[in-house]
Short mmCIF file of C-alpha atoms in Angstrom, two decimals:
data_model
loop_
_atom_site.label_atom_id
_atom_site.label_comp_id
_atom_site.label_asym_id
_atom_site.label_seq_id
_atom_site.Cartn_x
_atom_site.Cartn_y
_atom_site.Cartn_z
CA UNK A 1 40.98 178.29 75.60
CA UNK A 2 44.31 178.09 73.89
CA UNK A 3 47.61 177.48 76.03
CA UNK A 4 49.13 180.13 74.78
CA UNK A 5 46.50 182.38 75.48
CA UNK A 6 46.11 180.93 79.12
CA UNK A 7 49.73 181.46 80.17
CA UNK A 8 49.71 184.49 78.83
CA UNK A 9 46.44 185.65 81.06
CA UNK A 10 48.24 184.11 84.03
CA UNK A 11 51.10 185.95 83.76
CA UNK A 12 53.36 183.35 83.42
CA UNK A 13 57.07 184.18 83.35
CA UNK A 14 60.44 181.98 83.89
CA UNK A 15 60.51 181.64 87.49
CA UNK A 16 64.20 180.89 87.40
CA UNK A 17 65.51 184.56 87.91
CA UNK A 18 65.51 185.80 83.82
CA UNK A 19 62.00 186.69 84.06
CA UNK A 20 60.77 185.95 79.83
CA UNK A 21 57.32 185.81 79.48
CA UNK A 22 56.64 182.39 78.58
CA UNK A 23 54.05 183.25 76.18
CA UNK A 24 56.19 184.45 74.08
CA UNK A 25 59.07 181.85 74.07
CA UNK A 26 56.35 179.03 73.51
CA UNK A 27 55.41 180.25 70.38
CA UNK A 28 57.63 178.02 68.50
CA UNK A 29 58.33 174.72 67.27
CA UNK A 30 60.81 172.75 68.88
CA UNK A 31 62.58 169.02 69.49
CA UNK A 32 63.16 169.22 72.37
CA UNK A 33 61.48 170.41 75.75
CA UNK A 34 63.78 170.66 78.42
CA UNK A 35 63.16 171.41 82.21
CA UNK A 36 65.34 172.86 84.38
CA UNK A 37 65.32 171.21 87.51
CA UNK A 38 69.25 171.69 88.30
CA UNK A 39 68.84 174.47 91.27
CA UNK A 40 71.59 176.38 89.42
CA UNK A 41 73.03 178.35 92.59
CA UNK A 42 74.98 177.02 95.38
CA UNK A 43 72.63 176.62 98.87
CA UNK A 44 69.17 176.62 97.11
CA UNK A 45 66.37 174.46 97.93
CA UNK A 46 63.09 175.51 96.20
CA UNK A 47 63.39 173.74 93.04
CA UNK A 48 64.28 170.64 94.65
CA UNK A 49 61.22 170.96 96.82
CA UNK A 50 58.79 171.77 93.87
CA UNK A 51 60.50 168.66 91.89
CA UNK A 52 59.84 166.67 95.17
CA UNK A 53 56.18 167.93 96.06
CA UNK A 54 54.74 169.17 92.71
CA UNK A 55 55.96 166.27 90.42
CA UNK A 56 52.63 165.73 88.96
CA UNK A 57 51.80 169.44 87.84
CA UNK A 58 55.09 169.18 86.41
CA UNK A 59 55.13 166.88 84.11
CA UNK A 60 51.62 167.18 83.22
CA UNK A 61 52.56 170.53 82.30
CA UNK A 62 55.42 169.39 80.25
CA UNK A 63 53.29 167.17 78.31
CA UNK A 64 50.48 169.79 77.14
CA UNK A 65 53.68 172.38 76.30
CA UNK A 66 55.28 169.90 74.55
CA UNK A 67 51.66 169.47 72.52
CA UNK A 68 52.09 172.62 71.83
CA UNK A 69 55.84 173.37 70.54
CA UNK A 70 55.69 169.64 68.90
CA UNK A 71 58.49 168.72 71.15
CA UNK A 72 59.06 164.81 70.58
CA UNK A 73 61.77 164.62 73.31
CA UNK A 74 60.48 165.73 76.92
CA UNK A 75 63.74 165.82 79.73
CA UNK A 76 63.78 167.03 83.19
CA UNK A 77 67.76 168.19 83.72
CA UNK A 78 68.41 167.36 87.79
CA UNK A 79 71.52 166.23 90.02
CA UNK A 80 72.19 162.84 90.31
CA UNK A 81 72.82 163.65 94.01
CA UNK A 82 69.11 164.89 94.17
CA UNK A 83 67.84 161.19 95.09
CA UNK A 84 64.22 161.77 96.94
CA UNK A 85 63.82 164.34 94.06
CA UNK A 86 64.79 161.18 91.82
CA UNK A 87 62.41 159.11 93.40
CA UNK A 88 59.20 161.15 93.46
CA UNK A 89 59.85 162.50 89.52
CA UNK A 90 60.63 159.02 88.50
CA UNK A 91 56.96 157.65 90.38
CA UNK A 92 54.71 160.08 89.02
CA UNK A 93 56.57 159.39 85.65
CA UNK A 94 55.30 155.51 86.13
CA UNK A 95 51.66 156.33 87.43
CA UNK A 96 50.72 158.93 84.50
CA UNK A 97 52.41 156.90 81.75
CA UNK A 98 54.70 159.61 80.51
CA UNK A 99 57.21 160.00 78.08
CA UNK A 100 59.02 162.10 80.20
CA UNK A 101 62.76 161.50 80.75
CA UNK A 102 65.01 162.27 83.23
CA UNK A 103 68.40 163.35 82.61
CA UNK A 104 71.54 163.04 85.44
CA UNK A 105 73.83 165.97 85.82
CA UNK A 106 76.88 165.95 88.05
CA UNK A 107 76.88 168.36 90.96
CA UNK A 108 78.91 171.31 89.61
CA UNK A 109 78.20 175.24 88.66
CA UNK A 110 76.54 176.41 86.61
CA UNK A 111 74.65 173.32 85.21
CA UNK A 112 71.54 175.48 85.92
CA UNK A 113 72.94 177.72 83.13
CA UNK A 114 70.34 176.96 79.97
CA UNK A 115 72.85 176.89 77.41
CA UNK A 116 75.34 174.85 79.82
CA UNK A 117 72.39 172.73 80.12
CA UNK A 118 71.10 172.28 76.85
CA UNK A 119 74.75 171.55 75.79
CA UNK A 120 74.94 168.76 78.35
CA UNK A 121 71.53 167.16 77.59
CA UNK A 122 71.70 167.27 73.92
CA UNK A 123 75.91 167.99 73.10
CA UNK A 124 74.45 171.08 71.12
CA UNK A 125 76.07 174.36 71.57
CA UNK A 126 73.72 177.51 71.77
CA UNK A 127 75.57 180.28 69.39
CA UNK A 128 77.11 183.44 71.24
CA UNK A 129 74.12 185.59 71.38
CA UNK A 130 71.27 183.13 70.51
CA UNK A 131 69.27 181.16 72.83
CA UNK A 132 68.21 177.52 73.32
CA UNK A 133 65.57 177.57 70.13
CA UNK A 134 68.71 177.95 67.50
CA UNK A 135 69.22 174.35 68.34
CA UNK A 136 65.96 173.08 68.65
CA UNK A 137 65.22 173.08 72.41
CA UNK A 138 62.92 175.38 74.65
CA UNK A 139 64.05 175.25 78.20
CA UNK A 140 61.95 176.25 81.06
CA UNK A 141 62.66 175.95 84.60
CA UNK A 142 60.49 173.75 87.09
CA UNK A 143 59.03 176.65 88.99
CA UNK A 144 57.94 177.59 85.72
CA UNK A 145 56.07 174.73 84.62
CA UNK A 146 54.29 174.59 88.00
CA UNK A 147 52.67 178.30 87.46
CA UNK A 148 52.34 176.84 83.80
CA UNK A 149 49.99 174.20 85.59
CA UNK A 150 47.98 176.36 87.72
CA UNK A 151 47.36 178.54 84.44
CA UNK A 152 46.33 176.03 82.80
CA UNK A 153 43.49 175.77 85.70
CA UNK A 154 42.91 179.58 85.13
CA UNK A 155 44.72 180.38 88.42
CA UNK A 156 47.24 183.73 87.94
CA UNK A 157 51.03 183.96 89.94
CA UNK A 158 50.15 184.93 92.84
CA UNK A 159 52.33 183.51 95.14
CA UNK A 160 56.33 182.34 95.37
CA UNK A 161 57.73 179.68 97.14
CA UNK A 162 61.11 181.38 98.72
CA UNK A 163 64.18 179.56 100.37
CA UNK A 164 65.33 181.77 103.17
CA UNK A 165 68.73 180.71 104.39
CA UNK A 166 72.04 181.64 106.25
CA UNK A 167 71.88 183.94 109.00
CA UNK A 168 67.89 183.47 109.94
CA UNK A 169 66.96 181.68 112.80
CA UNK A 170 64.23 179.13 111.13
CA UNK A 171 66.35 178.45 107.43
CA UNK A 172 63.05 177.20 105.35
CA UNK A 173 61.20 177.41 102.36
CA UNK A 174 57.83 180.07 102.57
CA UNK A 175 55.13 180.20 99.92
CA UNK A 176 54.35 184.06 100.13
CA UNK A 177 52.71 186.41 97.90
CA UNK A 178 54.11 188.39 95.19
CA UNK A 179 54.70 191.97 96.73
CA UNK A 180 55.59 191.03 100.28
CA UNK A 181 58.38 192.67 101.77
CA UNK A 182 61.23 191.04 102.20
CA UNK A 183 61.28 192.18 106.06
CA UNK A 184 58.13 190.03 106.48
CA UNK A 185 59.61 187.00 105.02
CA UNK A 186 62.68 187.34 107.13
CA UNK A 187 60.28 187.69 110.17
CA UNK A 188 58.34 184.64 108.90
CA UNK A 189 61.63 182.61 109.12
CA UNK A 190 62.25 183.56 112.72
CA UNK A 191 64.51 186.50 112.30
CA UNK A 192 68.18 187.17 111.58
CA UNK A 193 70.69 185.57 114.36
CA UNK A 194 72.86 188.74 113.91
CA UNK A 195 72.02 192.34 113.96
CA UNK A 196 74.04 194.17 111.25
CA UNK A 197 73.77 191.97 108.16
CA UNK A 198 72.83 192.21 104.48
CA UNK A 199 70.58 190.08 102.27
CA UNK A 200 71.61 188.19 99.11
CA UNK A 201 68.24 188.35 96.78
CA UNK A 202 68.92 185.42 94.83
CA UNK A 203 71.72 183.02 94.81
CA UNK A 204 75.45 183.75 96.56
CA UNK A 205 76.96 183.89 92.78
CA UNK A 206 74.79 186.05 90.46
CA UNK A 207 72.28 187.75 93.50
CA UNK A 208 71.43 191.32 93.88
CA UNK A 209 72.54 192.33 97.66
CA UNK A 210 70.76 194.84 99.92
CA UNK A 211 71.56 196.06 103.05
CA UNK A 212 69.11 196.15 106.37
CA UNK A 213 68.15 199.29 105.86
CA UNK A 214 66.58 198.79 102.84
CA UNK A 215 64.33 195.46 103.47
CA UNK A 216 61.13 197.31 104.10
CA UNK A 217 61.30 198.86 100.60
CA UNK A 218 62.29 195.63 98.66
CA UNK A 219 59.70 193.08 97.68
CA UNK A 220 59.67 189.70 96.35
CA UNK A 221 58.82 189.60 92.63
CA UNK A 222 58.07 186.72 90.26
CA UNK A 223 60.99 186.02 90.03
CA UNK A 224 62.71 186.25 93.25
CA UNK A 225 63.39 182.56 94.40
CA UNK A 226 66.18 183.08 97.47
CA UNK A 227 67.15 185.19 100.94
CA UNK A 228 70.64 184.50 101.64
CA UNK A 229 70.97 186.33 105.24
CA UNK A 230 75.27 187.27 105.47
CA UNK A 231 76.88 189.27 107.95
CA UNK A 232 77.48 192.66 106.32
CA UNK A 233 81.38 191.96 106.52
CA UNK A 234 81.05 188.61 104.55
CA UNK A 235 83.54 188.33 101.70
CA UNK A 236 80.54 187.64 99.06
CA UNK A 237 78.80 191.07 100.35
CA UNK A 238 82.10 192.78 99.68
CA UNK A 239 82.74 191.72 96.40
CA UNK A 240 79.64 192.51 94.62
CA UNK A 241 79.58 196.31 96.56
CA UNK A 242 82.53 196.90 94.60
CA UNK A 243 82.33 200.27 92.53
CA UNK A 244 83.08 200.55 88.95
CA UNK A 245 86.24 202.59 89.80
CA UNK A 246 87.27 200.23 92.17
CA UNK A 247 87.17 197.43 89.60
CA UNK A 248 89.00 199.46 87.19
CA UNK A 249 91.73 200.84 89.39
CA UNK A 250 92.28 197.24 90.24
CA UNK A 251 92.09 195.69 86.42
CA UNK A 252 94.71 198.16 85.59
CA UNK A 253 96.91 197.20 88.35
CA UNK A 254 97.00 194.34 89.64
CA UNK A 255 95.52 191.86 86.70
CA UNK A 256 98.85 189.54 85.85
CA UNK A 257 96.95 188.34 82.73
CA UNK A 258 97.01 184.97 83.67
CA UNK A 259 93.99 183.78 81.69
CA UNK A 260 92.49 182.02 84.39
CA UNK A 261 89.07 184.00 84.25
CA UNK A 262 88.87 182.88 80.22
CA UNK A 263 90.11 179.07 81.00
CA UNK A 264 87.26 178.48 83.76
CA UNK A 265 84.29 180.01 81.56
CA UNK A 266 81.85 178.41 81.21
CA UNK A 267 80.70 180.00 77.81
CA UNK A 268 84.17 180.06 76.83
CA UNK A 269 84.66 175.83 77.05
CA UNK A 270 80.86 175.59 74.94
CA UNK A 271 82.91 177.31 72.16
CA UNK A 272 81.48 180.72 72.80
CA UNK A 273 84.34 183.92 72.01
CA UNK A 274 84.49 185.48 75.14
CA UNK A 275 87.93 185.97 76.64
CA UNK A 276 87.77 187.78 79.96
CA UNK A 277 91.03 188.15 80.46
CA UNK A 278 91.68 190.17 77.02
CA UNK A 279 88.89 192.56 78.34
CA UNK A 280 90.77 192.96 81.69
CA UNK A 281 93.73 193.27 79.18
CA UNK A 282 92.39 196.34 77.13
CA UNK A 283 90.76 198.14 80.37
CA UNK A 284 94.65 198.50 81.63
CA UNK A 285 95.67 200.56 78.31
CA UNK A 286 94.93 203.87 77.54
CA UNK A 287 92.69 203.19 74.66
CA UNK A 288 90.93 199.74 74.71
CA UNK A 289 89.71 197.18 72.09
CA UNK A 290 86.72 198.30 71.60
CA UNK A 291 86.28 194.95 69.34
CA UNK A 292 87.64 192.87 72.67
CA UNK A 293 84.53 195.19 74.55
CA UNK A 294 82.42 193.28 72.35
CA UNK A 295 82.41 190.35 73.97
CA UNK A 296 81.35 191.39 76.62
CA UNK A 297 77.58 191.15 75.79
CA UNK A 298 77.76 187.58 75.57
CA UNK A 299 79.24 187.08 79.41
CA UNK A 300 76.18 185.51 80.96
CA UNK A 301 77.58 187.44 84.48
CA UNK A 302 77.65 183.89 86.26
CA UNK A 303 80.37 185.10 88.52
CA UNK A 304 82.90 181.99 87.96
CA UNK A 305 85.42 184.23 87.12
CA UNK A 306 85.40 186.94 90.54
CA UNK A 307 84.27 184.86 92.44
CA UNK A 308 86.54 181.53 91.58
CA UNK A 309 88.75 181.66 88.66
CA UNK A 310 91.18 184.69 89.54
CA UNK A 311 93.90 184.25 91.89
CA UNK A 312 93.87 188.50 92.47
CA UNK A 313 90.69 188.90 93.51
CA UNK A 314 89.81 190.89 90.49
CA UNK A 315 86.17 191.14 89.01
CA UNK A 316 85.95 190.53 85.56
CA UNK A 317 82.13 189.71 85.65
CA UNK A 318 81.24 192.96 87.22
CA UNK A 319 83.80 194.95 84.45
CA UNK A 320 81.91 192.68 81.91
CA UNK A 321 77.99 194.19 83.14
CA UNK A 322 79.35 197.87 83.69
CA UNK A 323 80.66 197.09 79.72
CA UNK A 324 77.24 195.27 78.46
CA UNK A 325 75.34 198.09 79.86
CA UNK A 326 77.49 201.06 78.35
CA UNK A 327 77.23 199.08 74.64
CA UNK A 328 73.42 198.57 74.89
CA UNK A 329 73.13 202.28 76.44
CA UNK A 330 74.36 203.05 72.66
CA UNK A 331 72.11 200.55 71.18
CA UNK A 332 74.88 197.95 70.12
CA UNK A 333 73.80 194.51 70.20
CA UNK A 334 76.07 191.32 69.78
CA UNK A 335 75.67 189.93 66.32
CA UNK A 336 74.95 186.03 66.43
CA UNK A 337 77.78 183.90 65.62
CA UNK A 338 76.88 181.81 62.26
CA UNK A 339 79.24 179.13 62.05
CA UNK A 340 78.73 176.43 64.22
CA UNK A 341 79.83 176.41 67.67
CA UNK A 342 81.99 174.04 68.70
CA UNK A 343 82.83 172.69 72.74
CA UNK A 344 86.40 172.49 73.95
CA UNK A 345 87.28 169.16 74.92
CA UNK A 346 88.88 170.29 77.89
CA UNK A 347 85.73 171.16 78.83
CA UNK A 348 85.09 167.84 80.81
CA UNK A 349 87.79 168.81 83.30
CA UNK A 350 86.82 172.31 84.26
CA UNK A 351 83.70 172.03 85.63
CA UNK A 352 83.77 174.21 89.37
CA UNK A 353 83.02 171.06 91.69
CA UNK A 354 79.95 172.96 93.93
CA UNK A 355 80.88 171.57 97.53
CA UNK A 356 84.60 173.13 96.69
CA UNK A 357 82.67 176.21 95.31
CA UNK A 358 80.71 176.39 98.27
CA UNK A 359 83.82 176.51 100.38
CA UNK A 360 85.72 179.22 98.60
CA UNK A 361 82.59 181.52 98.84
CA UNK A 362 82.59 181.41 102.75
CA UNK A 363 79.68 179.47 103.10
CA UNK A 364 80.76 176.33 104.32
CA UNK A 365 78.51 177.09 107.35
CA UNK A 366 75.50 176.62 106.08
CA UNK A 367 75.83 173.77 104.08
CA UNK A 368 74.33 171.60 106.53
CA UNK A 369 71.39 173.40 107.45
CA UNK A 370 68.14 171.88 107.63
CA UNK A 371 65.87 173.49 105.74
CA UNK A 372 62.47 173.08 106.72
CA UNK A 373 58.33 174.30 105.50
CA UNK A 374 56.91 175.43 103.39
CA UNK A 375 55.34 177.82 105.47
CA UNK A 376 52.96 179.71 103.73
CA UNK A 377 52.72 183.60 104.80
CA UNK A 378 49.91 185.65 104.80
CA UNK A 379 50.13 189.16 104.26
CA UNK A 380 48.15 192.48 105.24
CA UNK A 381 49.89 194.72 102.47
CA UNK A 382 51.99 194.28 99.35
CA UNK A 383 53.77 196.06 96.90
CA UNK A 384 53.26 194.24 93.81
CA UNK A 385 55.59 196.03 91.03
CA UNK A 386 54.08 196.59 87.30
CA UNK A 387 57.68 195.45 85.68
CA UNK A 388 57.94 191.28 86.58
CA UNK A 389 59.58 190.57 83.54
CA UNK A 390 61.85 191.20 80.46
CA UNK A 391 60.20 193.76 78.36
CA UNK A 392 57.91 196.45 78.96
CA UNK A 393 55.85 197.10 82.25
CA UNK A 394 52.34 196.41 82.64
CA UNK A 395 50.01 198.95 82.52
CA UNK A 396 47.56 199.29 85.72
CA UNK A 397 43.69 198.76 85.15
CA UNK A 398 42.90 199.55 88.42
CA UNK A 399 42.29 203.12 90.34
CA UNK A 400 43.13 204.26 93.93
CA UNK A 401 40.47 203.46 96.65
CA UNK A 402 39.39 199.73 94.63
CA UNK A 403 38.45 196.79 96.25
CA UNK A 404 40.27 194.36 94.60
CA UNK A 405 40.80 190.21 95.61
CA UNK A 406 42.97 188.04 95.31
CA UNK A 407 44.18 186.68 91.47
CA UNK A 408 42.33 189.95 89.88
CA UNK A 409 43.92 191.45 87.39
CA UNK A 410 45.92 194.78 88.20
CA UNK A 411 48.45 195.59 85.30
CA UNK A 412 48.41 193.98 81.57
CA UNK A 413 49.61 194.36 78.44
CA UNK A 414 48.74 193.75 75.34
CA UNK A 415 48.76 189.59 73.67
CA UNK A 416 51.58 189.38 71.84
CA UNK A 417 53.85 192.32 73.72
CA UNK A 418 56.96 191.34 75.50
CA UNK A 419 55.80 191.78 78.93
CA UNK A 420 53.60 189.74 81.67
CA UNK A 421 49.85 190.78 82.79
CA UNK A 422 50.18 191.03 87.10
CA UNK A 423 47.54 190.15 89.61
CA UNK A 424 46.38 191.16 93.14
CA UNK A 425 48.09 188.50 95.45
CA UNK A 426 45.76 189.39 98.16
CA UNK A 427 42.13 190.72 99.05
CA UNK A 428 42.23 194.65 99.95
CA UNK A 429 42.46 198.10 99.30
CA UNK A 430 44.00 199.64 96.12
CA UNK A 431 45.81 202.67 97.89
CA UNK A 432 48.71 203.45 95.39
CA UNK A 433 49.96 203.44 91.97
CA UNK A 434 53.01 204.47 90.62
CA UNK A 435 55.60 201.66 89.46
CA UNK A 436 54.16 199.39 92.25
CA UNK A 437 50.32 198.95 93.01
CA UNK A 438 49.93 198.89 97.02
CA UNK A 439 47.39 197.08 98.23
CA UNK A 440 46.26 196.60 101.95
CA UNK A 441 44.57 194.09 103.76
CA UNK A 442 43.81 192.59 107.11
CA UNK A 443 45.52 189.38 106.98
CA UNK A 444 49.09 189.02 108.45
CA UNK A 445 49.95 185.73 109.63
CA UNK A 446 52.04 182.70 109.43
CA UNK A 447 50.18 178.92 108.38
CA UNK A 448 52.62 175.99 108.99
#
């Protein structure tokens, strides 16, 4: 059976957090084949575990992809601090004969970015509003390329492997499947040390947070990778609950258009027009640029600029999504920038150190936590949600009252659509549909 066709029954999609099917983005021609091994958020540990424990399905993966695209250059993007990660990639490079190479970043945010990375791997700058394939490169992150793997064996995503850190009791790495709730990974992990607190789902900088309250209703997806367990008065938690009126009341106020949100950017030093701070600029005036608005579509919402950059405490990123979203409400899309895009050479000197990030975030804490498993989790029901990906949901192919095991197919689309086929992550009882499919079991239990 074809690759393409493989992935695509697997429901393979970026495991990284963006969710694009990979069927579709390997149906192209490239030089280069890039993976992302660079844990992009502060705190995170699952990439570096796959890169440590999964080497082989790896780069075996990367070598039938690359058959595929035609890539001649193969390059796994990782920290140079990332030594045992180092080690094992660099042995199973040796003992399968590869042409895979490995490629040493310095420790700083966000070098998990795909067009930061491809610009540090290959000096290439992605246009404003292309992607990594306008240069020549596919980039796919390690997680990624392990499901690619298992696809290639004709086993679906069914599971994720999920760091669960900060306030828990047992910080570790679980391998759960899709649709569990995130109370029952928490549980897993030992428990929260504190009682009111909120979750980070994702990483500190560009995670979605949600409160206690809501953790029986939230589920881990395809492309959920992180629990970050804060206290519900942590500065982080505070910052993203900010409401759009908020933000704006304090843009119009307090913003001293200092230009420090637009000189740390990280799109901004690869050559990309965005200028934050003239978008802060025009949301103080009575009528804006709506030209300056523009730009906003091409923020990638890493959070450098809130969260690090401005001395006020202001929140460019989150005036930059409310922005994005109003513009692509109207259907107006950023047009790609044709002339060739040029880094800043001051580039070198601005990149956000990730220790000193760490520290300015509050979460100097639990920096030195031991993070331990996997575990893997068993589960007696799950919520597995039709829409895993970019693009359109999956439709269900299943009724109420099936029996239904574990890797069957539940919601597809059609070859070709931009959207991801989902599977059954356990054996059980079909016993709702709606955007979710519910399915319940009699398995709940932790394996170490």
């Amino acid at each position: 059976m074809d690759l393409i066709k493989k992935i695509f029954d697997a429901g393979v999609v970026g495991a990284g957090g963006a969710g694009f099917p990979t069927h579709i983005k390997l149906n192209c021609s490239v030089e280069y084949l890039i993976a992302n091994g660079a844990e992009c958020e502060p705190l995170l540990e699952t990439d570096k575990y796959l890169m440590r424990c999964e080497s082989k399905k790896i780069i075996k993966a990367m070598e039938e992809v690359a058959k595929k695209i035609q890539a001649k250059k193969l390059i796994i993007g990782l920290k140079k601090k990332y030594k045992e990660e180092i080690k094992a990639l660099s042995k199973t490079i040796e003992e399968l004969n590869s042409e895979v190479e490995l490629f040493l970043l310095d420790n700083f945010y966000p070098a998990g970015d795909e067009h930061i990375l491809v610009y540090e791997i290959t000096k290439k700058s992605i246009p404003a509003g292309g992607i990594p394939l306008d240069v020549g490169v596919v980039v796919s992150n390690v997680g990624t390329l392990v499901n690619i793997f298992d696809a290639i064996n004709e086993k679906p995503v069914v599971d994720k492997y999920v760091t669960v850190i900060g306030e828990i009791r047992n910080p570790c790495i679980l391998k759960v499947p899709i649709g569990i709730s995130i109370e029952k990974c928490i549980e897993a992990a030992g428990g929260s040390l504190i009682n009111d607190y909120a979750v980070i789902l994702g990483g500190p900088m560009m995670g979605k947070v949600i409160y206690k309250k809501q953790i029986k209703k939230e589920f881990i997806t395809k492309t959920i990778g992180s629990l970050i367990l804060l206290p519900k008065n942590h500065y982080i938690i505070g910052r993203k609950e900010l409401s759009i009126k908020h933000i704006v009341s304090r843009a119009k106020t307090a913003c001293i258009q200092c230009s420090m949100c637009t000189d740390m950017c990280p799109r901004n030093l690869i050559g990309h027009k965005i200028r934050p701070h003239r978008i802060m600029r025009s949301i103080g005036i009575a009528k804006g640029d709506e030209k300056i608005f523009m730009e906003a579509l091409i923020c990638c919402e890493c959070g450098v600029c809130e969260l690090y950059a401005c001395p006020m405490g202001l929140s460019p990123r989150s005036m930059n999504g409310y922005i994005k979203n109003e513009l692509r409400n109207k259907g107006i899309k950023y047009q790609k920038e044709q002339e060739k895009t040029i880094a800043k050479e001051i580039r070198e000197y601005r990149k956000i150190p990730v220790d000193r990030l760490i520290s300015r975030l509050g979460l100097t804490k639990y920096k030195g936590n031991k993070v331990i498993g996997p575990f893997e989790v068993k589960a007696h029901r799950v919520c597995i949600s039709l829409s895993q990906s970019i693009g359109r949901p999956a439709n269900p192919v299943v009724s109420i009252g099936d029996i239904v095991s574990r890797g069957q197919l539940i919601g597809e689309v059609k070859m070709g659509e931009l959207g991801a086929n989902v599977h059954s992550s356990i054996d059980g009882k079909v016993c709702e549909i709606s955007d979710y499919v519910v399915i319940r079991s009699e398995n709940d239990e932790v394996i170490s």
